[in-house]
Tab-separated table of C-alpha atoms in Angstrom:
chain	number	residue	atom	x	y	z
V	1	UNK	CA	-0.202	-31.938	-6.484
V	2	UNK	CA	-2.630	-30.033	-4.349
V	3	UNK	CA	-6.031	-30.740	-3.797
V	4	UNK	CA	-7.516	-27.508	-3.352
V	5	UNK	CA	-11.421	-27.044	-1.684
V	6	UNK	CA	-12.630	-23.693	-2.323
V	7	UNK	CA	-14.980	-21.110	-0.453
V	8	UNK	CA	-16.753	-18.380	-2.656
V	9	UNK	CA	-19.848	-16.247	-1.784
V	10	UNK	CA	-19.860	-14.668	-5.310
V	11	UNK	CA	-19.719	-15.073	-9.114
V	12	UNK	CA	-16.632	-16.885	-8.676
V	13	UNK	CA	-14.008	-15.294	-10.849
V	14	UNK	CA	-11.054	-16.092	-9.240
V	15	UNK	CA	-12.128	-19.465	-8.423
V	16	UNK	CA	-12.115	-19.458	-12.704
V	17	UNK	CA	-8.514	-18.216	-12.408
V	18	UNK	CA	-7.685	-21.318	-10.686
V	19	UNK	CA	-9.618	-23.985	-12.571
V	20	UNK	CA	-8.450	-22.370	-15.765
V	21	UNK	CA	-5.045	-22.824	-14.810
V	22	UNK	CA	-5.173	-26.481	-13.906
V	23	UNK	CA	-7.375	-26.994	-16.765
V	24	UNK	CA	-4.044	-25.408	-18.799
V	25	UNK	CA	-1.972	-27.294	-17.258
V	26	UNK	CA	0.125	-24.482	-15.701
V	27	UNK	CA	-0.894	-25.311	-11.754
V	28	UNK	CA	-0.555	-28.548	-10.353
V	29	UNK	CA	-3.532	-28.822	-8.812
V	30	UNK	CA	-6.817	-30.383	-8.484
V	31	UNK	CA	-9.712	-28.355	-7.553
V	32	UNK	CA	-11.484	-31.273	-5.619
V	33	UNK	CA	-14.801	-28.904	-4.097
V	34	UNK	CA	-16.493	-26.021	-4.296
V	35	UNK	CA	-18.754	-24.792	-1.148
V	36	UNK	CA	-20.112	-21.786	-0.824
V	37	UNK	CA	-22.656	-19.690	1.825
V	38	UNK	CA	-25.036	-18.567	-0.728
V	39	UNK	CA	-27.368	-20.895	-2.708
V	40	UNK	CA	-27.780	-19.575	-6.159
V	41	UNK	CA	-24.080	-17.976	-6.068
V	42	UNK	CA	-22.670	-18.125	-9.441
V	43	UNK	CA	-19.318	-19.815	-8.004
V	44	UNK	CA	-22.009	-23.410	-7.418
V	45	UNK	CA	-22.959	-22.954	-11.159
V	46	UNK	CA	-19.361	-22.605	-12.523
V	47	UNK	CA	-18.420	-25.329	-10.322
V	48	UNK	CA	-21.197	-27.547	-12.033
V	49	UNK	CA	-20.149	-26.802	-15.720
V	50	UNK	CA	-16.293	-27.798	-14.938
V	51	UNK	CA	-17.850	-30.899	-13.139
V	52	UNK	CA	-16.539	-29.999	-9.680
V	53	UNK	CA	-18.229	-31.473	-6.529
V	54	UNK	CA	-20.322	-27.984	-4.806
V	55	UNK	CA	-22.343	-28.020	-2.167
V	56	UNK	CA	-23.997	-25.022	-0.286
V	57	UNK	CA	-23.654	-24.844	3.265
V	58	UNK	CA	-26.333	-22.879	5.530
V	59	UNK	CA	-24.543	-20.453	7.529
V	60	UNK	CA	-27.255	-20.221	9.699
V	61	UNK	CA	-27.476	-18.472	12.564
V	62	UNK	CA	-24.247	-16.783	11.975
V	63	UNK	CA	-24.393	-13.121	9.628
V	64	UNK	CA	-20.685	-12.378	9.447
V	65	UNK	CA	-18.645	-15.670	10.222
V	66	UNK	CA	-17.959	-19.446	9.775
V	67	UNK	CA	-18.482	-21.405	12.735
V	68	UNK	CA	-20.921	-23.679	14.834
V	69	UNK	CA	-22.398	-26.466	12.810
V	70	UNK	CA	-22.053	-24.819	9.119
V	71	UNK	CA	-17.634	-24.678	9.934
V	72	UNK	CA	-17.920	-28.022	10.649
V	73	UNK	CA	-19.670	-29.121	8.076
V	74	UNK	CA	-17.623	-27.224	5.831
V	75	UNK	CA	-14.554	-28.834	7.516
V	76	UNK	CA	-16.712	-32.061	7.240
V	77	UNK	CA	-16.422	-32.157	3.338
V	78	UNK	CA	-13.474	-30.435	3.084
V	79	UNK	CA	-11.730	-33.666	4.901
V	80	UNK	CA	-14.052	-35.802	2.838
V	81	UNK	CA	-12.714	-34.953	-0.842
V	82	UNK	CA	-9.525	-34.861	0.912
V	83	UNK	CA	-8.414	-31.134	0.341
V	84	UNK	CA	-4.819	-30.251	1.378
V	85	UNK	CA	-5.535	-26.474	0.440
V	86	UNK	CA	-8.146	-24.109	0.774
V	87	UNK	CA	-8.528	-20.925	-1.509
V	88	UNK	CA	-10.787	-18.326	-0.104
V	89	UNK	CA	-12.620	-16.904	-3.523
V	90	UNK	CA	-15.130	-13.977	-2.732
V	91	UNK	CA	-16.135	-15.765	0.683
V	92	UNK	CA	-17.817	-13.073	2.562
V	93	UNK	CA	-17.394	-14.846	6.328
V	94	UNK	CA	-14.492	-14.149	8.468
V	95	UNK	CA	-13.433	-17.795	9.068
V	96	UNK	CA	-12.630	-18.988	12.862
V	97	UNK	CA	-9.958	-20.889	14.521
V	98	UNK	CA	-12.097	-24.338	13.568
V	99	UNK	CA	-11.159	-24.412	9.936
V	100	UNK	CA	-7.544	-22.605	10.489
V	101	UNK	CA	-6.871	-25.136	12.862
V	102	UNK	CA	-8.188	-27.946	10.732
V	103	UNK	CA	-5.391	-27.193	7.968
V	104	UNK	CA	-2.788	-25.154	9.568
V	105	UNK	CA	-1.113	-22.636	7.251
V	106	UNK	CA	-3.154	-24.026	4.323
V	107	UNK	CA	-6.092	-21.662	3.947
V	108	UNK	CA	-5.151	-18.832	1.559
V	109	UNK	CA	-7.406	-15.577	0.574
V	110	UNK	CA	-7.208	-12.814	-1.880
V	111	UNK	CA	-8.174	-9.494	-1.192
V	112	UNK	CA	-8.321	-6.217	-3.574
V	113	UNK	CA	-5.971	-4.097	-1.884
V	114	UNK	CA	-2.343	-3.849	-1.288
V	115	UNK	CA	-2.542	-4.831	2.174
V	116	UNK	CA	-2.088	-3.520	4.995
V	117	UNK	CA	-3.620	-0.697	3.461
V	118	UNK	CA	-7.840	-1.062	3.005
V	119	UNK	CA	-8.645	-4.042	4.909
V	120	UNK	CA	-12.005	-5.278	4.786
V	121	UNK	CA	-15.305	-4.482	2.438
V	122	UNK	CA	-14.935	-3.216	-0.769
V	123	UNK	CA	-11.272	-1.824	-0.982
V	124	UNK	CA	-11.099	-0.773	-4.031
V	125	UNK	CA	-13.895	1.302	-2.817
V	126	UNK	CA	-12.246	2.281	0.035
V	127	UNK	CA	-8.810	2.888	-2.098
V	128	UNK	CA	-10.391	5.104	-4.393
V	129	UNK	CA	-11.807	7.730	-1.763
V	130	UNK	CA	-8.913	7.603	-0.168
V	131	UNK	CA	-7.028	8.991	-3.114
V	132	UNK	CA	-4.231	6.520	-3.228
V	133	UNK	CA	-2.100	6.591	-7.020
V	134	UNK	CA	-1.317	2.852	-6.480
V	135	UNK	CA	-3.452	-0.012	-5.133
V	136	UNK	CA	-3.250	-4.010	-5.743
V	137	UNK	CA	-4.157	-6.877	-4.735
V	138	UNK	CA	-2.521	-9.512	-1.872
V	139	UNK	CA	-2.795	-12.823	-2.052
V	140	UNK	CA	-2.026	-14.130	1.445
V	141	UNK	CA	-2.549	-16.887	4.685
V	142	UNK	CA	-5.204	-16.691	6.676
V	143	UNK	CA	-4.871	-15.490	10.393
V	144	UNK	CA	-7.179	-14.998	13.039
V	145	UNK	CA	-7.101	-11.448	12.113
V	146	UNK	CA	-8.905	-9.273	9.360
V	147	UNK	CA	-6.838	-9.554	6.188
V	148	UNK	CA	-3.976	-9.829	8.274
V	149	UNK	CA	-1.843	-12.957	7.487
V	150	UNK	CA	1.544	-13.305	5.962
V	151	UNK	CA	1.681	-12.170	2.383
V	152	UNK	CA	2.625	-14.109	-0.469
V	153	UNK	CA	2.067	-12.317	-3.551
V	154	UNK	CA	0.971	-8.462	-4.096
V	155	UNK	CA	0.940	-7.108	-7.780
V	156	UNK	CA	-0.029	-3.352	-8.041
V	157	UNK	CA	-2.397	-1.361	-10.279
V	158	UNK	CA	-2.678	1.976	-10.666
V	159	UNK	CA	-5.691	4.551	-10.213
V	160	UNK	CA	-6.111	7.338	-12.795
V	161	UNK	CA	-8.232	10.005	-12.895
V	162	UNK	CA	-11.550	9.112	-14.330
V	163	UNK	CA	-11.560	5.944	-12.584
V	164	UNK	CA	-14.434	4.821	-10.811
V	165	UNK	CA	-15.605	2.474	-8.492
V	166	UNK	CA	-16.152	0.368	-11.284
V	167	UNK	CA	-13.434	0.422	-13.458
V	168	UNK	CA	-11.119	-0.036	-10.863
V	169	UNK	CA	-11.963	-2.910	-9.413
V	170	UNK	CA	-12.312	-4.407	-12.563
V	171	UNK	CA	-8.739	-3.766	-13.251
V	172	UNK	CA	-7.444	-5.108	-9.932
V	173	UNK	CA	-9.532	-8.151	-11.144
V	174	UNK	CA	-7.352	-8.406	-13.794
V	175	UNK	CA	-4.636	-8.825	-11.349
V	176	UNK	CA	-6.466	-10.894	-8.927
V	177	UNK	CA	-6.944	-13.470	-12.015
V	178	UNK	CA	-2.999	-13.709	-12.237
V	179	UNK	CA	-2.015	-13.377	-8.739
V	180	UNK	CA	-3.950	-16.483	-7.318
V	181	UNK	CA	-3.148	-19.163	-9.561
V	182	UNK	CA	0.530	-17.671	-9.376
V	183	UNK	CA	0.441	-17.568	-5.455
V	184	UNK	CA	-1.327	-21.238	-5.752
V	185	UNK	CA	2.002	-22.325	-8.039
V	186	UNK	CA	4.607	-21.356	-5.640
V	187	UNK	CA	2.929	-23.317	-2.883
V	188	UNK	CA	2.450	-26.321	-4.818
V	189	UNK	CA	6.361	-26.166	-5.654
V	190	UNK	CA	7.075	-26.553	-2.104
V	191	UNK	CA	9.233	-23.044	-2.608
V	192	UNK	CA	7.545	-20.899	0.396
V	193	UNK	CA	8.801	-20.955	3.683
V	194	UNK	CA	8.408	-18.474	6.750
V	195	UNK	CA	10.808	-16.058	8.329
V	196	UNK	CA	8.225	-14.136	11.286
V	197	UNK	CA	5.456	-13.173	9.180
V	198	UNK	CA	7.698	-12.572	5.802
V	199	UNK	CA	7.002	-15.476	3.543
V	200	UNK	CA	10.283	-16.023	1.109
V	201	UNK	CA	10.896	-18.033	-1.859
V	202	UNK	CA	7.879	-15.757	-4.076
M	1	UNK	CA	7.743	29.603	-11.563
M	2	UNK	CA	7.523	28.061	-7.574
M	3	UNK	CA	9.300	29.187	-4.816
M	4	UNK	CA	10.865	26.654	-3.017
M	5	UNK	CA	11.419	26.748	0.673
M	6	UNK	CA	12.875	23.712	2.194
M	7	UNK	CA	12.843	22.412	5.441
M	8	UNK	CA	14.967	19.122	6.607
M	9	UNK	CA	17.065	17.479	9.493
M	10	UNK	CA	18.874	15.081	7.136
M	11	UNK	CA	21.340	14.543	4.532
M	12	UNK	CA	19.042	16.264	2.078
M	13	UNK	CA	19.385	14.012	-0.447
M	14	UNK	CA	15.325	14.717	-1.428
M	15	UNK	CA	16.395	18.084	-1.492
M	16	UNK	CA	19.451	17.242	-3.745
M	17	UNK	CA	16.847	15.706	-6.375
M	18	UNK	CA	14.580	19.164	-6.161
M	19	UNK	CA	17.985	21.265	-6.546
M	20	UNK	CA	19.491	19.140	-9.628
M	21	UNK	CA	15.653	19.152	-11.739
M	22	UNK	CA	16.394	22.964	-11.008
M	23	UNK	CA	19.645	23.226	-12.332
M	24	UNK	CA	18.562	20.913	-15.061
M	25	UNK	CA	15.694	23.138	-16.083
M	26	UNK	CA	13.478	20.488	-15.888
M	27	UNK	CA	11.842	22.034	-12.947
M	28	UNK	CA	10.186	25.782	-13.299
M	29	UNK	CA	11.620	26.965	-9.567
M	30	UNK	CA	13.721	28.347	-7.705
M	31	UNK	CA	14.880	26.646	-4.417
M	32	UNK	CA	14.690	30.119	-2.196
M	33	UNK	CA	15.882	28.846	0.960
M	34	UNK	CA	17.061	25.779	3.347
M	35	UNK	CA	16.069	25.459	6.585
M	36	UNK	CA	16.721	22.458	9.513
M	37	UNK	CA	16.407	22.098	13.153
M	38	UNK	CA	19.526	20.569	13.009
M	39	UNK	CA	22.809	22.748	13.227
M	40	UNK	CA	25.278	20.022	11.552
M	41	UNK	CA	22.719	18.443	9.572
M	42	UNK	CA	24.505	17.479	5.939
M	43	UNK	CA	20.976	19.316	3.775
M	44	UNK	CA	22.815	22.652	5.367
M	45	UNK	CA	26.303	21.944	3.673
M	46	UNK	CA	24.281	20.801	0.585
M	47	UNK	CA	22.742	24.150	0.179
M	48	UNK	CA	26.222	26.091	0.985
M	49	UNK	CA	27.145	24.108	-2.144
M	50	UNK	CA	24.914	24.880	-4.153
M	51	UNK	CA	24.587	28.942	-2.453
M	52	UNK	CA	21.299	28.780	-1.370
M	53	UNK	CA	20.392	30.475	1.484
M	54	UNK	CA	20.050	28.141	4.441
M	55	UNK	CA	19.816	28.283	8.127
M	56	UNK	CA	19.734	26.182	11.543
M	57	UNK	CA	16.387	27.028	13.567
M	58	UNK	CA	16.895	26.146	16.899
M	59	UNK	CA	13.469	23.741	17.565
M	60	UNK	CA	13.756	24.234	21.585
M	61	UNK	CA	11.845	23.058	23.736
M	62	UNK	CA	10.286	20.784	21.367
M	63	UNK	CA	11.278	17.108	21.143
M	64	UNK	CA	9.453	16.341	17.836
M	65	UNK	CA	7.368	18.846	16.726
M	66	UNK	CA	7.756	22.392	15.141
M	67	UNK	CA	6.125	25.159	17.580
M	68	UNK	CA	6.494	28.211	19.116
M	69	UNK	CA	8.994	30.345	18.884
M	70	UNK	CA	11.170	28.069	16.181
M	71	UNK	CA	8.173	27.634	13.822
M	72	UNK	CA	7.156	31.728	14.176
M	73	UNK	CA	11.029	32.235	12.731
M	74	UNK	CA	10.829	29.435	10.341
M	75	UNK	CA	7.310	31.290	8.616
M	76	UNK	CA	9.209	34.113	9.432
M	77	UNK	CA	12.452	33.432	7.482
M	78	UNK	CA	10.213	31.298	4.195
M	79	UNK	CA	8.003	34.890	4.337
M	80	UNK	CA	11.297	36.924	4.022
M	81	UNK	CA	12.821	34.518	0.959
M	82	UNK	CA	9.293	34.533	-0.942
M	83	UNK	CA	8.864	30.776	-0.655
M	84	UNK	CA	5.208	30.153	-1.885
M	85	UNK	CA	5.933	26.263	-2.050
M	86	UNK	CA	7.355	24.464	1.369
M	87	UNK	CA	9.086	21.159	0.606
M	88	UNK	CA	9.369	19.005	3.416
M	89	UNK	CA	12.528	16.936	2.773
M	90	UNK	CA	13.758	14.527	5.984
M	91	UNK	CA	12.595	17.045	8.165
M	92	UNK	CA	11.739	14.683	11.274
M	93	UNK	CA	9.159	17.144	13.002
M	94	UNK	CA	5.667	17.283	13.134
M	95	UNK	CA	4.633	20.560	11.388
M	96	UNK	CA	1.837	22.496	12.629
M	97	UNK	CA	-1.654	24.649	12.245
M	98	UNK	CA	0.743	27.784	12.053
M	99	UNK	CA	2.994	26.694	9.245
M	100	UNK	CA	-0.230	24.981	7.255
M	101	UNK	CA	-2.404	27.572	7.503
M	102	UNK	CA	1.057	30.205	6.577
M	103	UNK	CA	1.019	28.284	2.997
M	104	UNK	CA	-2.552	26.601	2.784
M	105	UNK	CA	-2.241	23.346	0.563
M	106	UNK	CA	0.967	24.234	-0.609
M	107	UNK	CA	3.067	22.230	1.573
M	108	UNK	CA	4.154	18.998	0.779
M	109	UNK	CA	5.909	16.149	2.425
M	110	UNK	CA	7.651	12.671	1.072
M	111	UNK	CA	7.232	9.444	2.869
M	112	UNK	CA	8.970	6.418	2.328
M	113	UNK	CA	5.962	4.394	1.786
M	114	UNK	CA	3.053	3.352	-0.106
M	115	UNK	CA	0.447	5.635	2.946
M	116	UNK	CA	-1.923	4.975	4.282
M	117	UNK	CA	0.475	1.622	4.875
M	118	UNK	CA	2.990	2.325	7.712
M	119	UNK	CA	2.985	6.310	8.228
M	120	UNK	CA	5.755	7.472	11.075
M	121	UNK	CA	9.286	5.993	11.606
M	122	UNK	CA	11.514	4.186	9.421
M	123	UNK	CA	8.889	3.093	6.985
M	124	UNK	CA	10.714	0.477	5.066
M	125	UNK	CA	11.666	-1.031	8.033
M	126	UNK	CA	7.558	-1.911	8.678
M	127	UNK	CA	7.157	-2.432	5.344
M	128	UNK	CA	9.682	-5.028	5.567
M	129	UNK	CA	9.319	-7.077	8.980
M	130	UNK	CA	5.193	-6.924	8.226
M	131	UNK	CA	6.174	-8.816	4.763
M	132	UNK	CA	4.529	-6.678	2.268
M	133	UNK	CA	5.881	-7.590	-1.274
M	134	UNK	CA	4.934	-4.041	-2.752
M	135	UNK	CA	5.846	-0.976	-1.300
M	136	UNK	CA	7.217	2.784	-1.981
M	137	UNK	CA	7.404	6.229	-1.630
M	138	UNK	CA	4.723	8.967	-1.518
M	139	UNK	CA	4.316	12.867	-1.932
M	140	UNK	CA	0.998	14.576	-0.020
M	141	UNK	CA	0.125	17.747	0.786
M	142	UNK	CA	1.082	17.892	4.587
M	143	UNK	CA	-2.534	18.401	6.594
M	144	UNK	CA	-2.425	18.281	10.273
M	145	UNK	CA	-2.542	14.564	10.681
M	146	UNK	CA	0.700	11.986	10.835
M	147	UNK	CA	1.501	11.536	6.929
M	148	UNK	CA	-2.507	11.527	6.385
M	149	UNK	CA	-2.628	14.246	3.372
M	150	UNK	CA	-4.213	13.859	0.223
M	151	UNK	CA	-1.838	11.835	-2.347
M	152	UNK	CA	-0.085	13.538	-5.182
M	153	UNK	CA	2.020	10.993	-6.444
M	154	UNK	CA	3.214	7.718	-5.743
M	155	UNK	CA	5.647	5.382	-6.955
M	156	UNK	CA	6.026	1.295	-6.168
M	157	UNK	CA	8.993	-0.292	-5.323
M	158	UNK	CA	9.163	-4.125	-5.235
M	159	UNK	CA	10.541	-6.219	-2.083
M	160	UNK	CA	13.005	-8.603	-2.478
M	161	UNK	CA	13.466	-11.965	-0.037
M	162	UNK	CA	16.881	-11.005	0.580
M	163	UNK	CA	16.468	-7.284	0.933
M	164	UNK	CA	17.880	-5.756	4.152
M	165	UNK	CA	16.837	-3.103	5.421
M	166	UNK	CA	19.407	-1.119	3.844
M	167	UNK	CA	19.244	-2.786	0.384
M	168	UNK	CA	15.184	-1.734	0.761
M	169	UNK	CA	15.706	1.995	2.028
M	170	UNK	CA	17.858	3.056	-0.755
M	171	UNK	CA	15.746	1.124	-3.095
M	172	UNK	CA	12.853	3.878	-1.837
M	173	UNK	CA	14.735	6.404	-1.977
M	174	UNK	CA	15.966	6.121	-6.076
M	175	UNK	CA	11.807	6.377	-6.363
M	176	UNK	CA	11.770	9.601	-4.468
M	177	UNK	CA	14.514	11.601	-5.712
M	178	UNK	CA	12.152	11.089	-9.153
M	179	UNK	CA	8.691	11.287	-7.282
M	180	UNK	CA	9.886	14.550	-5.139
M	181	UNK	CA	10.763	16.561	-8.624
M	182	UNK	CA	7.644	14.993	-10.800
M	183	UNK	CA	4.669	16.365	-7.888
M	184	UNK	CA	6.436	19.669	-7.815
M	185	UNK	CA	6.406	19.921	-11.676
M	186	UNK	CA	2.929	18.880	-11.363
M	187	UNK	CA	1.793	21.700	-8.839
M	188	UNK	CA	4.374	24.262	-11.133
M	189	UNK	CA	2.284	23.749	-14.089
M	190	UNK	CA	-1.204	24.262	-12.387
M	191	UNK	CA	-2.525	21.110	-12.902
M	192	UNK	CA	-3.482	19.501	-9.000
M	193	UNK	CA	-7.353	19.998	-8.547
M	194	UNK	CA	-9.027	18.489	-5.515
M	195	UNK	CA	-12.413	16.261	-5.291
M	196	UNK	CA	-12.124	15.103	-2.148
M	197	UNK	CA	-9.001	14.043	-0.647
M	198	UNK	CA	-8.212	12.878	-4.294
M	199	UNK	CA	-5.986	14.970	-6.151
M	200	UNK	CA	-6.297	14.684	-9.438
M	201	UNK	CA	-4.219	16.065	-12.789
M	202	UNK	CA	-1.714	14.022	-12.034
């Protein structure tokens, strides 16, 4: 069973994908904390009404990144509610070689594009200007890179015409929602395994 | 009805799929010409076949692009055929300003990916070692960048764990020989507009 301790800077949606699939009973998980960067994000209040352990950790100095004394205390409670597995959910910080280190091959993120196509901020965004017919989302492992880690799961959505900004990222949401408890699934199977930067048994 | 001139240093199996929508009448043109920069190249012997009117344009002294004196007779021979349309199909040269600005926005190119992800060489075979799950084929309007034209139409294509490289490629290429046909139908019947780089109608 993993223990899964999840960052989110946001609402938290997909960090409701994953509770609400080991709340079903389809994931094999526990969901043992929720920390996030942001004080009032909504991802500390859904965390409360599931009865999840949150916390918010100041970021402080840092604008863009986790490290210095808020990635160790993030590592700090990680450790302490003895996560095995950490899903990035909406965490706006590019995370550093502390935490990676910390749980090698265990931190996971999602991002709304079909990578490596439209890394960083607001890819659907970035998708939709571009005029692409087909975007996604990737669920994959966190590197030291930008949305640049081995991929486990893509699923693909299309663009149409009188899409906006809007509607389109709420349909790669959609997608997102299935993707990470799916992605989640395979790793708590034991079923993934490396060859380079290909990961096999999805 | 389009007029089809096609230009390729291949098999020409694209240009087998643009021929056979033809002959099908599923496609409102006529294939006017074949042209490659390769004097035994197997599109050549496809368009004998078929008796279109095809010929080898020596590309000298160019290595990889399409200038000069080869890409004044290529305008020069798609001019004399009435092609209206240019279909790039294989053809492994960089086109240039003379040839665009010949047929403004009306020629097109096929790439065996999901672009902006891995433009240039051999495609699939990036797609593949960088681990992508999702990938594909695309038709753009050629612009003077590397396979950076505004999208017409693309179509996914799903990696396997034990795809080779081979198993991939000709996965890709059943997508294009029905993406090539469809984006050509689409610019027969009038309907591409621009906003943007988007191209929409499709």
């Amino acid at each position: 069973m993993l223990k899964i301790g999840i960052l989110g800077s946001g609402s938290g949606s997909n960090m409701q994908s994953i509770v609400d699939a080991v709340e079903a009973g389809t994931l094999d998980a526990r969901v043992v904390c929720v920390l996030s960067d942001v004080a009032d994000a909504g991802i500390l209040a859904r965390a409360a009404r599931h009865n999840i352990p949150h916390h918010y950790v100041d970021p402080a100095p840092f604008k863009t990144k986790l490290e210095g004394a808020a990635e160790e205390r993030v590592i700090g409670l990680l450790q302490e509610y003895g996560a095995d597995t950490i899903a990035l959910a909406g965490f706006m910080r590019v995370v550093k070689s502390g935490l990676l280190q910390a749980f090698p091959r265990r931190v996971l993120n999602i991002h709304p594009s079909l990578l490596p196509a439209f890394p960083g901020l607001a890819a659907w965004k970035q998708a939709l200007t571009y005029g692409v017919k087909v975007t996604g989302c990737t669920v994959h492992f966190v590197d030291e890179g930008i949305d640049s880690g081995p991929i486990i799961i893509q699923r693909s959505v299309p663009i149409l015409d009188d899409d906006t900004i809007e509607t389109l990222h709420a349909r790669i949401q959609v997608e997102e929602h299935k993707a990470y408890p799916e992605a989640l699934r395979l790793l708590a199977a034991g079923r993934l395994r490396f060859d380079g930067r290909r990961v096999l048994g999805t």
